[in-house]
Short mmCIF file of C-alpha atoms in Angstrom, two decimals:
data_model
loop_
_atom_site.label_atom_id
_atom_site.label_comp_id
_atom_site.label_asym_id
_atom_site.label_seq_id
_atom_site.Cartn_x
_atom_site.Cartn_y
_atom_site.Cartn_z
CA ASP A 1 95.29 83.43 92.57
CA VAL A 2 97.18 86.25 90.84
CA LYS A 3 100.02 85.10 88.65
CA VAL A 4 102.82 87.25 87.42
CA THR A 5 105.05 85.34 85.04
CA GLN A 6 108.52 86.55 83.92
CA SER A 7 109.71 84.88 80.77
CA SER A 8 113.09 83.69 82.08
CA ARG A 9 114.46 82.85 85.48
CA TYR A 10 118.08 83.12 84.34
CA LEU A 11 119.47 84.97 81.29
CA VAL A 12 123.02 85.54 80.08
CA LYS A 13 123.75 88.26 77.50
CA ARG A 14 126.75 90.07 76.11
CA THR A 15 127.72 93.71 76.49
CA GLY A 16 126.08 95.83 73.77
CA GLU A 17 123.24 93.46 73.08
CA LYS A 18 119.61 94.59 73.10
CA VAL A 19 117.85 92.65 75.86
CA PHE A 20 114.16 92.11 76.34
CA LEU A 21 112.63 91.02 79.68
CA GLU A 22 108.96 90.02 79.39
CA CYS A 23 106.31 90.06 82.08
CA VAL A 24 102.71 88.79 81.89
CA GLN A 25 99.97 89.03 84.50
CA ASP A 26 96.69 87.25 84.41
CA MET A 27 94.48 89.40 86.67
CA ASP A 28 93.60 92.35 84.48
CA HIS A 29 95.57 94.69 86.76
CA GLU A 30 95.91 98.29 85.65
CA ASN A 31 99.38 98.89 87.09
CA MET A 32 102.64 97.15 86.26
CA PHE A 33 106.20 97.73 87.60
CA TRP A 34 109.71 96.84 86.85
CA TYR A 35 112.31 96.78 89.67
CA ARG A 36 115.96 95.72 89.99
CA GLN A 37 117.32 94.25 93.17
CA ASP A 38 120.90 94.36 94.11
CA PRO A 39 122.66 93.28 97.34
CA GLY A 40 122.64 96.13 99.89
CA LEU A 41 120.50 98.36 97.68
CA GLY A 42 117.08 96.77 98.13
CA LEU A 43 114.41 97.04 95.36
CA ARG A 44 114.74 100.09 93.13
CA LEU A 45 111.91 101.08 90.74
CA ILE A 46 112.98 101.36 87.13
CA TYR A 47 109.64 102.15 85.37
CA PHE A 48 106.00 101.68 85.99
CA SER A 49 102.89 101.79 83.88
CA TYR A 50 99.29 102.66 84.85
CA ASP A 51 97.66 101.87 81.55
CA VAL A 52 98.32 100.50 78.08
CA LYS A 53 100.85 102.69 76.33
CA MET A 54 101.35 104.78 79.45
CA LYS A 55 104.57 104.78 81.42
CA GLU A 56 106.42 106.78 84.03
CA LYS A 57 110.04 106.73 85.07
CA GLY A 58 110.95 105.35 88.40
CA ASP A 59 114.12 106.05 90.40
CA ILE A 60 116.64 104.55 88.04
CA PRO A 61 115.34 104.66 84.41
CA GLU A 62 118.70 105.40 82.75
CA GLY A 63 119.70 102.69 80.27
CA TYR A 64 116.26 101.17 80.21
CA SER A 65 113.04 101.56 78.28
CA VAL A 66 109.62 99.86 78.60
CA SER A 67 106.74 98.84 76.38
CA ARG A 68 103.17 98.09 77.28
CA GLU A 69 101.14 97.41 74.12
CA LYS A 70 98.66 95.09 75.87
CA LYS A 71 97.27 95.38 79.36
CA GLU A 72 98.59 92.04 80.54
CA ARG A 73 102.14 92.39 79.17
CA PHE A 74 104.95 94.76 80.32
CA SER A 75 108.37 94.56 78.70
CA LEU A 76 111.68 95.94 79.95
CA ILE A 77 114.27 96.73 77.30
CA LEU A 78 117.93 97.17 77.84
CA GLU A 79 118.88 99.12 74.70
CA SER A 80 122.61 98.35 74.91
CA ALA A 81 123.41 96.06 77.82
CA SER A 82 126.31 96.88 80.08
CA THR A 83 127.93 94.95 82.82
CA ASN A 84 126.53 97.27 85.51
CA GLN A 85 123.01 96.10 84.52
CA THR A 86 123.76 92.59 85.85
CA SER A 87 121.08 92.23 88.46
CA MET A 88 117.94 90.50 89.56
CA TYR A 89 114.90 92.00 87.81
CA LEU A 90 111.45 91.81 89.30
CA CYS A 91 108.19 92.56 87.66
CA ALA A 92 105.00 93.31 89.64
CA SER A 93 101.33 94.20 88.90
CA SER A 94 98.62 95.72 91.07
CA PRO A 95 95.05 96.83 90.66
CA LEU A 96 94.38 100.59 90.79
CA THR A 97 94.62 100.90 94.54
CA GLY A 98 95.78 97.44 95.70
CA SER A 99 98.96 95.78 96.73
CA GLN A 100 101.63 94.66 94.32
CA HIS A 101 101.93 91.02 93.13
CA PHE A 102 105.49 90.07 92.13
CA GLY A 103 106.91 87.50 89.76
CA ASP A 104 109.85 85.37 90.90
CA GLY A 105 112.41 87.46 89.07
CA THR A 106 114.88 87.12 86.21
CA ARG A 107 118.56 86.87 87.17
CA LEU A 108 120.29 88.65 84.35
CA SER A 109 124.04 88.46 83.77
CA ILE A 110 125.78 90.69 81.31
CA LEU A 111 129.19 89.47 80.22
CA LEU B 1 107.61 109.84 98.34
CA ALA B 2 108.11 109.17 102.09
CA LYS B 3 111.41 107.60 103.00
CA THR B 4 111.45 104.68 105.35
CA THR B 5 114.00 103.48 107.86
CA GLN B 6 114.14 99.95 109.19
CA PRO B 7 116.70 97.97 111.15
CA ILE B 8 118.97 96.12 108.78
CA SER B 9 118.69 92.80 110.60
CA MET B 10 117.10 91.01 113.59
CA ASP B 11 117.44 87.68 115.19
CA SER B 12 114.76 85.70 116.99
CA TYR B 13 113.97 82.15 118.20
CA GLU B 14 111.16 79.90 117.29
CA GLY B 15 107.94 80.54 119.21
CA GLN B 16 108.78 84.17 120.06
CA GLU B 17 106.88 87.26 118.95
CA VAL B 18 108.87 89.48 116.68
CA ASN B 19 108.23 93.19 116.28
CA ILE B 20 109.86 95.15 113.38
CA THR B 21 109.58 98.92 113.50
CA CYS B 22 109.69 101.21 110.50
CA SER B 23 110.16 104.98 110.70
CA HIS B 24 108.52 107.21 108.15
CA ASN B 25 108.70 110.77 109.50
CA ASN B 26 107.48 112.54 106.38
CA ILE B 27 104.45 110.39 105.74
CA ALA B 28 101.71 112.24 103.85
CA THR B 29 98.05 112.43 104.81
CA ASN B 30 96.93 110.04 102.06
CA ASP B 31 99.75 107.54 102.44
CA TYR B 32 99.14 103.95 103.53
CA ILE B 33 101.73 101.67 105.17
CA THR B 34 102.32 98.29 103.55
CA TRP B 35 104.61 95.43 104.50
CA TYR B 36 106.02 92.83 102.19
CA GLN B 37 107.95 89.59 102.88
CA GLN B 38 110.58 88.24 100.56
CA PHE B 39 112.22 84.75 100.56
CA PRO B 40 115.45 84.02 98.71
CA SER B 41 114.93 83.59 94.92
CA GLN B 42 111.32 84.79 95.11
CA GLY B 43 109.58 88.14 94.62
CA PRO B 44 108.20 90.01 97.58
CA ARG B 45 104.77 88.91 98.92
CA PHE B 46 102.20 91.26 100.46
CA ILE B 47 101.66 90.69 104.21
CA ILE B 48 99.54 93.53 105.55
CA GLN B 49 98.46 97.14 104.99
CA GLY B 50 97.09 99.86 107.23
CA TYR B 51 96.37 103.54 107.58
CA LYS B 52 96.04 104.09 111.32
CA THR B 53 95.67 102.33 114.68
CA LYS B 54 95.77 98.50 114.36
CA VAL B 55 95.22 96.06 111.62
CA THR B 56 95.34 92.27 112.06
CA ASN B 57 95.15 89.38 109.63
CA GLU B 58 95.86 85.71 109.78
CA VAL B 59 99.66 86.15 109.63
CA ALA B 60 100.52 89.49 111.27
CA SER B 61 99.45 92.61 113.08
CA LEU B 62 100.31 96.15 112.18
CA PHE B 63 100.39 98.90 114.78
CA ILE B 64 100.34 102.53 113.81
CA PRO B 65 100.45 105.27 116.41
CA ALA B 66 98.40 108.46 116.18
CA ASP B 67 101.15 110.58 114.59
CA ARG B 68 101.73 107.85 111.99
CA LYS B 69 105.46 108.64 111.89
CA SER B 70 106.33 105.04 112.55
CA SER B 71 104.68 101.58 112.37
CA THR B 72 105.42 98.17 113.86
CA LEU B 73 104.88 94.83 112.13
CA SER B 74 104.18 92.12 114.70
CA LEU B 75 104.71 88.44 113.89
CA PRO B 76 103.28 86.18 116.56
CA ARG B 77 105.16 82.97 117.43
CA VAL B 78 107.64 82.89 114.58
CA SER B 79 108.89 79.72 113.04
CA LEU B 80 111.98 78.91 111.01
CA SER B 81 110.01 79.45 107.84
CA ASP B 82 109.55 83.12 108.80
CA THR B 83 113.18 83.74 108.12
CA ALA B 84 113.01 86.34 105.29
CA VAL B 85 113.51 89.93 104.37
CA TYR B 86 110.69 92.32 105.45
CA TYR B 87 110.05 95.57 103.68
CA CYS B 88 108.06 98.55 104.83
CA LEU B 89 106.53 100.80 102.17
CA VAL B 90 104.71 104.10 102.42
CA GLY B 91 102.64 105.46 99.54
CA ASP B 92 99.34 106.78 98.39
CA PRO B 93 97.46 104.01 96.67
CA TRP B 94 95.13 106.45 94.94
CA THR B 95 97.84 108.40 93.09
CA ASN B 96 101.09 107.63 91.31
CA ALA B 97 99.75 104.23 90.40
CA GLY B 98 100.43 103.20 93.94
CA LYS B 99 104.08 103.88 93.44
CA SER B 100 106.05 103.46 96.65
CA THR B 101 109.71 103.31 97.60
CA PHE B 102 111.03 100.04 98.96
CA GLY B 103 113.63 100.60 101.61
CA ASP B 104 116.51 98.21 102.26
CA GLY B 105 114.34 95.90 104.31
CA THR B 106 114.92 94.04 107.55
CA THR B 107 116.52 90.58 107.41
CA LEU B 108 114.85 88.40 110.05
CA THR B 109 116.61 85.24 111.00
CA VAL B 110 114.68 82.79 113.16
CA LYS B 111 116.79 80.27 115.04
CA PRO B 112 115.72 76.95 116.46
#
């Protein structure tokens, strides 16, 4: 069974901190995704990656960056955390043309 | 990317069949339709995917009319555990790394 593991279920950080959210998948999937989910706004795509070192912006990339140095790992970076980045963050992976498999999310609070 | 429109919420009772319709008027020729289910505090989970006509698996059926401008997810004989948010996605799995836009989803509440 596909497993997508996000490093933390809950995380509390302070405004201005650099924050790293890590995601690892164990199925050798080519594609990986980062979403944020907010009440009333559904899931919004931040970035996705279709190969190692390759990335493309999603719908809301501002304030975020990503890193994919290895195929199984996709990191989301908040360069300077702000309170409006308090949210649920979801990572997903998929094979080239298959459906997405999601982790259980990281609930991030920025104080 | 095709935009999707779903009802915000639906109520049903245990044992009933539930049909959730999704509109996607600007669906492209190569786009597939995919449905996901999400429980609280979990990531979405794939339910079913289709291109045209009807697709059925062990948990749901997906009906897609000839013009493909809408689709209907059908859940037979729902139970309390089917209470969840259901998302309809439209996208081309062969390009854009399968990038699709999640809409706001439909919150299904199943009552005893």
